[in-house]
XYZ file of C-alpha atoms in Angstrom:
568
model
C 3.873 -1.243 -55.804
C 5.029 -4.055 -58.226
C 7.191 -5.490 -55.413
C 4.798 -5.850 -52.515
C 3.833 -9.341 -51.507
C 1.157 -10.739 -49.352
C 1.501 -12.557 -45.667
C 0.308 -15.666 -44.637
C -1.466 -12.871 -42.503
C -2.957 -11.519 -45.528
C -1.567 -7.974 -44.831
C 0.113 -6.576 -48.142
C 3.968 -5.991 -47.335
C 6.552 -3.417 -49.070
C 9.858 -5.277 -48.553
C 11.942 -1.931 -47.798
C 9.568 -1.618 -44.697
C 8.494 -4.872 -43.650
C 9.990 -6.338 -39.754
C 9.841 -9.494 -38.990
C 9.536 -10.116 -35.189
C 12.506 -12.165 -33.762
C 12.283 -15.473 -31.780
C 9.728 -17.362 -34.658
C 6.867 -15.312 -33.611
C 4.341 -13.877 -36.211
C 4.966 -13.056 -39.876
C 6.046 -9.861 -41.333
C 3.529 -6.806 -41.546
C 3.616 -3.804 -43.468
C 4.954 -0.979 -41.140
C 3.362 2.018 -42.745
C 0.053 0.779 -42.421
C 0.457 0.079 -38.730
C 2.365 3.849 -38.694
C -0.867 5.375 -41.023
C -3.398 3.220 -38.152
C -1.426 4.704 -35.070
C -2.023 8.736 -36.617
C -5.432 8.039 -37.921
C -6.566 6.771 -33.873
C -4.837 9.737 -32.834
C -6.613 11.946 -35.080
C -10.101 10.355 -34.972
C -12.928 12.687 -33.235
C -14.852 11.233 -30.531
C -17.635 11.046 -32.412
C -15.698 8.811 -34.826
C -14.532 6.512 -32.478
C -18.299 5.603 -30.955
C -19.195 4.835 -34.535
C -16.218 2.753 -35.146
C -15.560 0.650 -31.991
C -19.422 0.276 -30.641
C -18.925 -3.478 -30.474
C -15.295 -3.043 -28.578
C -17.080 -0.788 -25.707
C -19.607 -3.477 -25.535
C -17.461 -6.043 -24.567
C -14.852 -4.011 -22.165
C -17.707 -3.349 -20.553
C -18.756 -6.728 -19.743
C -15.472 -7.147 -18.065
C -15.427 -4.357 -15.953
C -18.799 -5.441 -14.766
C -16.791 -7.494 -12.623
C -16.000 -5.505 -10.400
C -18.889 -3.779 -9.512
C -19.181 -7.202 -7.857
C -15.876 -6.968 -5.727
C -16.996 -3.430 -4.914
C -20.590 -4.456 -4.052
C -18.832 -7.373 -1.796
C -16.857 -5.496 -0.236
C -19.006 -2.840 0.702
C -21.359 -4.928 1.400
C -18.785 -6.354 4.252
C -18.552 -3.177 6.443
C -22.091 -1.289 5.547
C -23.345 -4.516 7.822
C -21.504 -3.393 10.481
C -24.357 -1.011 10.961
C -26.778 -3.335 10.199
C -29.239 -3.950 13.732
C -29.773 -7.698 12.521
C -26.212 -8.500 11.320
C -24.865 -7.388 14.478
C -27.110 -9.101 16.765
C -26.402 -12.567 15.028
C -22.837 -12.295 14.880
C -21.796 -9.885 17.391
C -22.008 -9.535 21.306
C -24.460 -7.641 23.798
C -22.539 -4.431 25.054
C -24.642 -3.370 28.201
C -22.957 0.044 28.295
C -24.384 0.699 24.721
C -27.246 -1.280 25.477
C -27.205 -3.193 21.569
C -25.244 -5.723 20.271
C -22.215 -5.122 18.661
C -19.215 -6.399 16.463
C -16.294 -7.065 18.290
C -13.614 -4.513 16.828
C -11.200 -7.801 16.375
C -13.895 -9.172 14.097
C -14.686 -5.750 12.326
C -11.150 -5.822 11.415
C -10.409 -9.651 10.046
C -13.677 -9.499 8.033
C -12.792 -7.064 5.669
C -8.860 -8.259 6.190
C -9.189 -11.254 5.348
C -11.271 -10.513 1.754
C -8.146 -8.537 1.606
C -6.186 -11.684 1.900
C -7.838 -13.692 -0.429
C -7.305 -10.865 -3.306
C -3.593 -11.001 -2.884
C -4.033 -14.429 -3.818
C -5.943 -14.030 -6.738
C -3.813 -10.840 -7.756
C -0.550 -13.826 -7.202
C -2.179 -16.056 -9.337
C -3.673 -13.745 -12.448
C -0.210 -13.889 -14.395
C 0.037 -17.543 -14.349
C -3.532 -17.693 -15.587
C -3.777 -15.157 -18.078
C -0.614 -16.294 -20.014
C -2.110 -20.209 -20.028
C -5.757 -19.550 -20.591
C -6.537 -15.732 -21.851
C -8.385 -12.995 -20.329
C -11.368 -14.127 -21.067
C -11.184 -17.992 -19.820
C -9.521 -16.940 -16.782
C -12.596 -14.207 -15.813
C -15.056 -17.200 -16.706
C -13.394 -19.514 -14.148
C -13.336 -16.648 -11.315
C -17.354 -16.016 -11.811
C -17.830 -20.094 -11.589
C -15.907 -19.815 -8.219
C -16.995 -16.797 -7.402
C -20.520 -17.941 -7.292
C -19.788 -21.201 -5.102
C -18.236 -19.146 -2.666
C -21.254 -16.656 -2.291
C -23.136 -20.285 -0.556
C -20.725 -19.948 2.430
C -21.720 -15.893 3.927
C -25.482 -16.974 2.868
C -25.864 -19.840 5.343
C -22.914 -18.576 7.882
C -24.487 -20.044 10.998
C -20.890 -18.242 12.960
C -18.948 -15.777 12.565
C -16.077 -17.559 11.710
C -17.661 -19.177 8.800
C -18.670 -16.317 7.453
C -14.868 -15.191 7.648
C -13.652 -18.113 5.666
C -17.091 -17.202 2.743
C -14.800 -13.918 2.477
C -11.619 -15.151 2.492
C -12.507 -17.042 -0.572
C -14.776 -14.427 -2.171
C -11.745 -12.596 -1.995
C -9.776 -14.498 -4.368
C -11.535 -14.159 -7.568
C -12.171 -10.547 -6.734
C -8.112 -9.692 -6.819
C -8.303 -11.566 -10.585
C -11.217 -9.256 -11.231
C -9.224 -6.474 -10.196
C -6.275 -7.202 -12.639
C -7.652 -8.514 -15.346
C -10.477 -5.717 -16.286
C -8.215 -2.879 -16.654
C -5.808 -4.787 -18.459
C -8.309 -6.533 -21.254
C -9.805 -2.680 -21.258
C -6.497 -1.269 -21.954
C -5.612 -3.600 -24.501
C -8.440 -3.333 -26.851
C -9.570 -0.112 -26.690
C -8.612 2.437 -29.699
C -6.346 5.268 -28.017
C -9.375 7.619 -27.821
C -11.513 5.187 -25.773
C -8.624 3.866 -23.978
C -9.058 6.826 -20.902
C -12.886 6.089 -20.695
C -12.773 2.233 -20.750
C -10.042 2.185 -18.095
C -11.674 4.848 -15.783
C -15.267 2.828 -16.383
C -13.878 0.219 -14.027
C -14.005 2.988 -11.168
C -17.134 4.031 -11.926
C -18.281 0.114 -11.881
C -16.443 0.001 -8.398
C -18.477 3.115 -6.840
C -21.777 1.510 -8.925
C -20.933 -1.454 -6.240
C -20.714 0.745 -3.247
C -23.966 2.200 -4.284
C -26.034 -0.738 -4.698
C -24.619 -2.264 -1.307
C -25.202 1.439 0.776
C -29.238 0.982 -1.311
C -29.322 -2.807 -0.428
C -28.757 -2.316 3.319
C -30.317 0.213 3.690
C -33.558 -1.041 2.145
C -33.631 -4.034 4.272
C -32.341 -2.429 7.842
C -35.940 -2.580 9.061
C -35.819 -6.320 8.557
C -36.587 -8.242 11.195
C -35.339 -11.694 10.581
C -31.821 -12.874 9.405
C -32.757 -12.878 5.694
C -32.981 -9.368 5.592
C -29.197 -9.257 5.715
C -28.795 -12.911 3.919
C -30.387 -11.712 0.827
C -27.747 -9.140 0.276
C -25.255 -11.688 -0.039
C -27.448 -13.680 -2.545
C -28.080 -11.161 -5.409
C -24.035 -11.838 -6.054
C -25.522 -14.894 -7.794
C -27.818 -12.789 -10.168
C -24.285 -10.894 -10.718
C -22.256 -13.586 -11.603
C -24.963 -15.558 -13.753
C -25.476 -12.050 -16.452
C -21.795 -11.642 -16.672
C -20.872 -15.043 -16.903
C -23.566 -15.054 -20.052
C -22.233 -11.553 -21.296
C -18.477 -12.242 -21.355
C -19.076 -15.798 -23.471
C -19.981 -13.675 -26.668
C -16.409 -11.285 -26.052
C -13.519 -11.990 -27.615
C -10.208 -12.520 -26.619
C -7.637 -9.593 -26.576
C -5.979 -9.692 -30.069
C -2.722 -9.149 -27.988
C -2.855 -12.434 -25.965
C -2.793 -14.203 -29.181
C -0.231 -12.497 -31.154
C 1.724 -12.988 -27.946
C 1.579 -16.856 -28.562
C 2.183 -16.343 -32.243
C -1.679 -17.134 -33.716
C -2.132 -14.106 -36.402
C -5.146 -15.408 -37.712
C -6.987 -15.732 -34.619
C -6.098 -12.551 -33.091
C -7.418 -11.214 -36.669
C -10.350 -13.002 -35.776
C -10.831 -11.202 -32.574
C -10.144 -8.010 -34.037
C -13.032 -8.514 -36.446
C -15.770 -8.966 -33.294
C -14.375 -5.595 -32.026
C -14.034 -3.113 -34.767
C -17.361 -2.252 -36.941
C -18.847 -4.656 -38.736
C -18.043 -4.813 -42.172
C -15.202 -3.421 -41.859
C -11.727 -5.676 -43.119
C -9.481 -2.353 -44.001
C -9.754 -1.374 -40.280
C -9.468 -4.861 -38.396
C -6.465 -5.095 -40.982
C -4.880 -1.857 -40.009
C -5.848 -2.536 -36.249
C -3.875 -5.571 -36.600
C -0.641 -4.472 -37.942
C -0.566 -1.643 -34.987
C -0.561 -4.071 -32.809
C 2.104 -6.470 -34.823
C 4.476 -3.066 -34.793
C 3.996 -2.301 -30.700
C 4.914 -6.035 -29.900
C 7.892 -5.848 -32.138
C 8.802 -1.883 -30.603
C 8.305 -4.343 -27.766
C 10.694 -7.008 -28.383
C 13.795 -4.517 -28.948
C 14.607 -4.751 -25.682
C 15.448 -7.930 -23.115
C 14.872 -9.990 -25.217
C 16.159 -12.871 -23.171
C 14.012 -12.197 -20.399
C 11.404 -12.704 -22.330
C 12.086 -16.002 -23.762
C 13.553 -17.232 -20.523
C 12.193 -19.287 -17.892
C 9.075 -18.352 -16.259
C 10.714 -16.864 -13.097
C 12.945 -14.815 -15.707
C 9.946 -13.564 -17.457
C 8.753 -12.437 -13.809
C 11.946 -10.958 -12.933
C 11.929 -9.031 -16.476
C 9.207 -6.128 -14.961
C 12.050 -5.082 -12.005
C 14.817 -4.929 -14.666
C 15.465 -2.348 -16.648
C 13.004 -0.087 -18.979
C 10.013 -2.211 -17.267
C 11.384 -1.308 -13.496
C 10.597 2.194 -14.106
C 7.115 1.086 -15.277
C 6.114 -1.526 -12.778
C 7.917 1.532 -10.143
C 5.346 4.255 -11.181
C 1.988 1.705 -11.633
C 2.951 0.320 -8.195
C 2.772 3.894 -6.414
C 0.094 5.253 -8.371
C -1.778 2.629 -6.737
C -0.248 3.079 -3.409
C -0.987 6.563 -3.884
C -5.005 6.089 -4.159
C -4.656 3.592 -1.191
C -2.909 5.826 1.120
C -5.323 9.248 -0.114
C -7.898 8.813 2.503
C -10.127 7.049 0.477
C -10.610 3.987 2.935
C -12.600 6.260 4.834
C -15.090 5.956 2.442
C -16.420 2.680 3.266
C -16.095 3.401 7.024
C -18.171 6.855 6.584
C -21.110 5.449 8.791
C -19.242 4.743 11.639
C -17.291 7.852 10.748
C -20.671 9.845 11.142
C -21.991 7.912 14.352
C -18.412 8.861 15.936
C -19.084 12.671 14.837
C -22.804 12.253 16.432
C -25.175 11.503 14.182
C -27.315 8.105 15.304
C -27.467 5.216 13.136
C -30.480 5.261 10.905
C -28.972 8.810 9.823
C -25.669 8.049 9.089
C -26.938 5.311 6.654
C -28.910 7.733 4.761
C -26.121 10.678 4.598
C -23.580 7.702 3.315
C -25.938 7.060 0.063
C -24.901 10.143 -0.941
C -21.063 9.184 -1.241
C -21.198 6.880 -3.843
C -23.687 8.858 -5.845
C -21.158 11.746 -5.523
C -18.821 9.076 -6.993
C -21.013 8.176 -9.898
C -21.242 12.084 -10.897
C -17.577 12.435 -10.122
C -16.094 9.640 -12.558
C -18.643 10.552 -15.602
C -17.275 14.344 -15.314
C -13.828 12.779 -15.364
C -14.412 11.653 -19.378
C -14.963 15.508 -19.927
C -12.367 17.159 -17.484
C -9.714 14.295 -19.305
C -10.220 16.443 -22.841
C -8.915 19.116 -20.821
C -6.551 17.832 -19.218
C -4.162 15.412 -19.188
C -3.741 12.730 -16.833
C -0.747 13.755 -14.626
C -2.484 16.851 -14.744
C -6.050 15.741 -12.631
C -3.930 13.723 -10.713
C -1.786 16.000 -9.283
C -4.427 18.789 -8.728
C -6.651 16.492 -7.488
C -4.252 15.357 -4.852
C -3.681 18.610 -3.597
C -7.421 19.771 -3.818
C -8.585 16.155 -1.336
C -5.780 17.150 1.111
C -7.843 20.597 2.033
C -11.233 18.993 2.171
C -9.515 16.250 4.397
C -8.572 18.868 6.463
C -11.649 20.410 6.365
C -13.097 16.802 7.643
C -10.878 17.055 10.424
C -11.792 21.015 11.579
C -15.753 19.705 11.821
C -14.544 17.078 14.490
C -14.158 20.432 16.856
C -18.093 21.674 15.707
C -20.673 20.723 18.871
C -23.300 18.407 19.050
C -25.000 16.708 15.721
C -23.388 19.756 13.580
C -19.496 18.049 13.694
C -21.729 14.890 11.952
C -23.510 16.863 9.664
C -20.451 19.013 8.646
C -17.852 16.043 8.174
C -20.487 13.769 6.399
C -21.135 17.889 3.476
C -17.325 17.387 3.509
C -16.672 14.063 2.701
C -19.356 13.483 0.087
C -17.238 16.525 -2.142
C -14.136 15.310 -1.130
C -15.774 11.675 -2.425
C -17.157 13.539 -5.708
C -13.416 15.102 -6.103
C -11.509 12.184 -5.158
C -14.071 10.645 -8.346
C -13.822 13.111 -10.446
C -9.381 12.610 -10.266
C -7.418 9.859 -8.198
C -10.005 7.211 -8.929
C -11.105 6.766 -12.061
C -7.145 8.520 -13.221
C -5.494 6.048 -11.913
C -7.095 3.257 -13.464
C -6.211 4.752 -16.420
C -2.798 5.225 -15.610
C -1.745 1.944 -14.076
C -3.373 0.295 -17.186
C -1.780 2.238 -19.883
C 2.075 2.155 -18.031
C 2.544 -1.723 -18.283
C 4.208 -3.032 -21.385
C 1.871 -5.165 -23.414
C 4.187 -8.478 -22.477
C 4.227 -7.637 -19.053
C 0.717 -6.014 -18.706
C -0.807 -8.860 -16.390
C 2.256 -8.981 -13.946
C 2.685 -5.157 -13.559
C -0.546 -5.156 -13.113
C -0.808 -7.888 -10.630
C 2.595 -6.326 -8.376
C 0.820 -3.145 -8.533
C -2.927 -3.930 -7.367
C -0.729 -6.220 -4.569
C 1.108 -2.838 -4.014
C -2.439 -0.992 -3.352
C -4.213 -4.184 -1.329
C -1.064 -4.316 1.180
C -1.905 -0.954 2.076
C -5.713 -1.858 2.188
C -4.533 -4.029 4.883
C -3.316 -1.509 6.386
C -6.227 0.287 6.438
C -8.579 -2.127 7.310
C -6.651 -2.513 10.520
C -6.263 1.073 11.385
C -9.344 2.860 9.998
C -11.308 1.075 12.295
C -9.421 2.253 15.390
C -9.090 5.671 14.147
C -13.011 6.523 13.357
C -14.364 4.167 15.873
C -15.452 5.624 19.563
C -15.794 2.076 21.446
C -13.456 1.360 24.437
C -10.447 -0.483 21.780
C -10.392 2.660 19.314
C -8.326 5.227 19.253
C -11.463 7.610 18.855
C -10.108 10.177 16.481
C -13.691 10.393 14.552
C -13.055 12.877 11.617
C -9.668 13.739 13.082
C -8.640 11.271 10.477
C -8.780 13.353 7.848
C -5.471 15.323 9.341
C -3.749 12.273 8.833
C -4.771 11.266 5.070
C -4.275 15.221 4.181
C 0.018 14.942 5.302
C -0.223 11.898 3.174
C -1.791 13.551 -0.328
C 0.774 15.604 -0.082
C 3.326 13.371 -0.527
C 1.438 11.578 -3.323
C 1.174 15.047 -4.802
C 5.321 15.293 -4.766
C 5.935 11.550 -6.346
C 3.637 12.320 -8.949
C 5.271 15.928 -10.122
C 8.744 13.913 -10.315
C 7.527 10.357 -11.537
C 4.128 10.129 -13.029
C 4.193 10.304 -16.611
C 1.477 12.028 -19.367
C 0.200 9.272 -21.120
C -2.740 11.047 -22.834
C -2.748 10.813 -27.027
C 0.441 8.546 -26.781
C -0.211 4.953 -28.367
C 0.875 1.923 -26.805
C 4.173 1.439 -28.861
C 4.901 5.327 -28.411
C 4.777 4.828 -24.619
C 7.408 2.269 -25.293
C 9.378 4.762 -27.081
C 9.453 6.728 -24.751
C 10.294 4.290 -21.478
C 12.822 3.322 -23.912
C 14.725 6.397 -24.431
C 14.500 6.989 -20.629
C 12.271 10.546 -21.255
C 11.636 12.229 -17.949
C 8.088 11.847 -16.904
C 7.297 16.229 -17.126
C 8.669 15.752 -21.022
C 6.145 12.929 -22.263
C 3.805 13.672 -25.046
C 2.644 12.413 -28.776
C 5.243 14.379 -30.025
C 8.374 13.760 -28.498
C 6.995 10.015 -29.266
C 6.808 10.365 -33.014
C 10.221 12.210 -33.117
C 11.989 9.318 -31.211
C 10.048 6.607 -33.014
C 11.181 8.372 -36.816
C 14.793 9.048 -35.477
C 14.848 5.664 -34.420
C 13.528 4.042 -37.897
C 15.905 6.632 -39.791
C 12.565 8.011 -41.217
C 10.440 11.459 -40.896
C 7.754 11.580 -38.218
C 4.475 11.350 -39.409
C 1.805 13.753 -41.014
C 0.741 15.308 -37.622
C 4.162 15.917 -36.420
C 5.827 16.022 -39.819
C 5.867 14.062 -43.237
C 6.283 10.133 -44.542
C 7.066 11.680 -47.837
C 5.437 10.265 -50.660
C 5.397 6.756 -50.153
C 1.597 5.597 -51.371
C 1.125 2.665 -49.279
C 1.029 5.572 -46.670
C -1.570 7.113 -48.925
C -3.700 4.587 -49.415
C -3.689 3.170 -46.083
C -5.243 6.144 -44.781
C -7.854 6.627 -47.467
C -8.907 3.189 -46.609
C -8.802 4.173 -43.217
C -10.594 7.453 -43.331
């Protein structure tokens, strides 16, 4: 190796090997160690991978803590709509019920209008990220986050309570974009499933502590039994705001604006401690998937900032933005905005109030069980895999919700509420934690933030849509449509047709790095032929060399060698 030289970087270089990344961005890198780093992740055990990247999986998960806030908040919004206190300071008297009530217009803006304020945020995360980082960006949306919490605390109307979500809202769509994406970006490929599926589990952690909340402080009798549940936000947003100042930046984000040595810096607080060979082999991966990357429109991405926006609806990255946009529609349109509805969804099938608070605990404990048995059944299986089964599995328990609607008395309440706590656990254990995953890893690196961003808007105009019809549907007051757990007949016709898109579209992503995803998208592979393999074959055909060890040989060259005896 008499002819290797050393990078400002400090990576060692072979000249017949080395690319240099157009358009002045970083130095050259030595390829094979980036190629030996992309089969040694792939060939790591699990057990491996906890040793090596304990510090990374500290940090993602400070992130995702995030948005067990939004899905505490948000819970938190219609739970009270069964809240005695709540309604009686905020609603109106309703002699033929005898107890106050929410208007059904106001049961629909509240959670709308949260809605709102996260298609905001979700416009505005691009932008951000790109100018100040991941983790500047999330640091800003806690500060706001936490002034807005003042305005549902000391609502005095209902109207002012409305504006408190509006703006609550807004951080929470940067929450939802950014987590997934700084998960996604630094985890190693074998963590890269769990970290991205964690922020469903954080979401249904939410739901759970808002169903405990409420329902620990129903039997208040004064209006800070339901003001306090909007005031432990701030004990949220003061421990994250303290955990994600010690995380680093993603590495990516940096090499993006050409600084090597500081995204070697952030590699260092995220691989093991002591260990240079790795953070140095961690680096020139991800120096090789930007410049995979860069092969392709190129103009785009140096263009203006509109062009840079238009670049995810043009060519390879239209198919990608395509398939992360309706795997999120998908999990919108599933039935799963039933979920947060499920106590009016019992009182409609007969159950009384008190009662249908306690049977909805059991939902989002169903969840909890349903995304940690996700992290096994994804060993199994791959992702298209769970989420086409699990599609097709939700649409017979939604049908089975809708059959108990016909069951007399306080058994059609009971029935639906056995049904929809598995079809919660199911739609858990596949659709929700799965397509986290899935809409993370699809995005190019460059693009990550906006796919992201056009995708979550993708799922939150159809929560819109659902926050202004679930309402009608599983509500029995004069202005609904009182279909009770008739609903389910509806969501069922409509897993079915997420079931069809995701046969024909949906790619497997499982065991395929970041720069082999871009391989494939590149080569236009059909989403039912995607796998490591076909990855490694395109990527050596494409550098005019053999695939590697675990699909075929690099021949004898030692830096190969070496870099994987370091690495191992």
């Amino acid at each position: 190796m008499a002819n290797d030289k050393t990078t400002k970087s400090g990576v060692r270089v072979n000249p017949g090997d080395t690319e240099t990344a157009s358009a002045g961005s970083y130095p050259g890198y030595d390829t094979d160690l980036a190629l030996a780093a992309e089969e040694h992740e792939q060939n790591m055990t699990f057990k491996e991978v906890l040793k090596a990247d304990r510090r990374l999986i500290f940090y993602s998960l400070g992130f995702s803590g995030t948005i067990i806030m939004e899905g505490y908040g948000l819970a938190l919004i219609t739970y009270l709509f069964s809240f005695a206190m709540f309604n009686k300071k905020y609603g109106a008297y309703q002699s033929t019920k005898g107890e106050y009530e929410i208007e059904y217009l106001w049961k629909a803006l509240l959670p709308l209008v949260a809605q709102f304020g996260s298609i905001v945020g979700i416009l505005i995360t691009a932008p951000l990220t790109k100018a100040l980082g991941y983790k500047r960006t999330t640091q800003l949306m806690l500060f706001l986050s936490a002034c807005f919490v003042f305005m549902p605390f000391f609502a005095p109307n209902i109207q002012i309570l409305m504006a408190g979500f509006l703006l609550q809202g807004i951080p929470w769509g940067v929450f939802q974009v950014v987590s997934p994406a700084y998960a996604s970006e630094i985890a190693s490929l074998q963590l890269r499933p769990i970290l991205t599926t964690w922020n469903n589990l954080c979401w249904v952690i939410g739901q759970l502590i808002a169903s405990a909340v409420v329902k620990g402080f129903e039997g208040g009798s004064d209006e800070m039994s339901f003001r306090i549940p909007f005031a432990l936000q701030w004990i949220f947003t003061a421990i994250l705001m303290v955990y994600i100042t010690f995380a680093p930046e993603s590495p990516y984000w940096h090499l993006q604006k050409n600084r090597v040595p500081e995204a070697r810096h952030a590699i260092t607080k995220i691989v093991r401690k002591g260990a240079p060979d790795l953070a140095e082999q961690k680096l020139a991966l991800m120096q090789h998937t930007m410049a995979q990357e860069r092969k392709q429109d190129t103009a785009a991405e140096y263009g203006s900032g509109f062009q840079r926006f238009l670049g995810m609806f043009r060519g390879v990255d239209a198919r990608r933005t395509e398939i992360a946009c309706v795997a999120w529609l998908t999990q919108a349109l599933c039935g799963a905005s039933i979920i947060p509805w499920a106590p009016k969804l019992f009182e409609s099938a007969g159950l009384p109030p008190s009662q249908a608070l306690s049977v909805n605990i059991a939902l989002p404990a169903a969840g909890i069980v349903g995304t940690v048995a996700s992290w096994w059944l994804m060993r199994y299986m791959g992702r298209r895999q769970i989420y086409l089964w699990g599609l097709l599995v939700m649409s017979v328990f939604l049908v089975g919700c809708g059959c108990a609607s016909f069951l007399p008395g306080k058994a059609a309440g009971w029935a639906a509420g056995g049904i929809l706590t598995v079809y919660t656990a199911i739609y858990d254990l596949t659709i929700g934690p799965i397509c986290y995953s899935i809409v993370s890893e699809i995005p190019s690196i460059r693009r990550r933030a906006a796919t992201l961003s056009a995708a979550r808007g993708t799922y939150l105009l159809a929560g819109l849509l659902n926050h202004f019809l679930t309402p009608k549907m599983v509500g029995m007051d004069d202005q609904s449509w009182k279909w009770g757990a008739k609903t389910g007949f509806l969501y069922a016709g409509l897993c079915i047709v997420g079931a069809v898109y995701t046969f024909w579209r949906i790619p497997e992503t499982n065991n395929i790095s970041a720069r082999g995803l871009d391989i494939l998208f590149q080569n236009g592979t059909s989403a039912r032929h995607f796998s490591p393999e076909k990855a490694a074959a395109l990527g050596a055909s494409e550098a005019g060399r053999p695939a590697l060890t675990q699909y075929g040989s690099l021949g004898s060259n030692p830096s190969v060698h070496e870099a994987r005896a370091k690495s191992g």
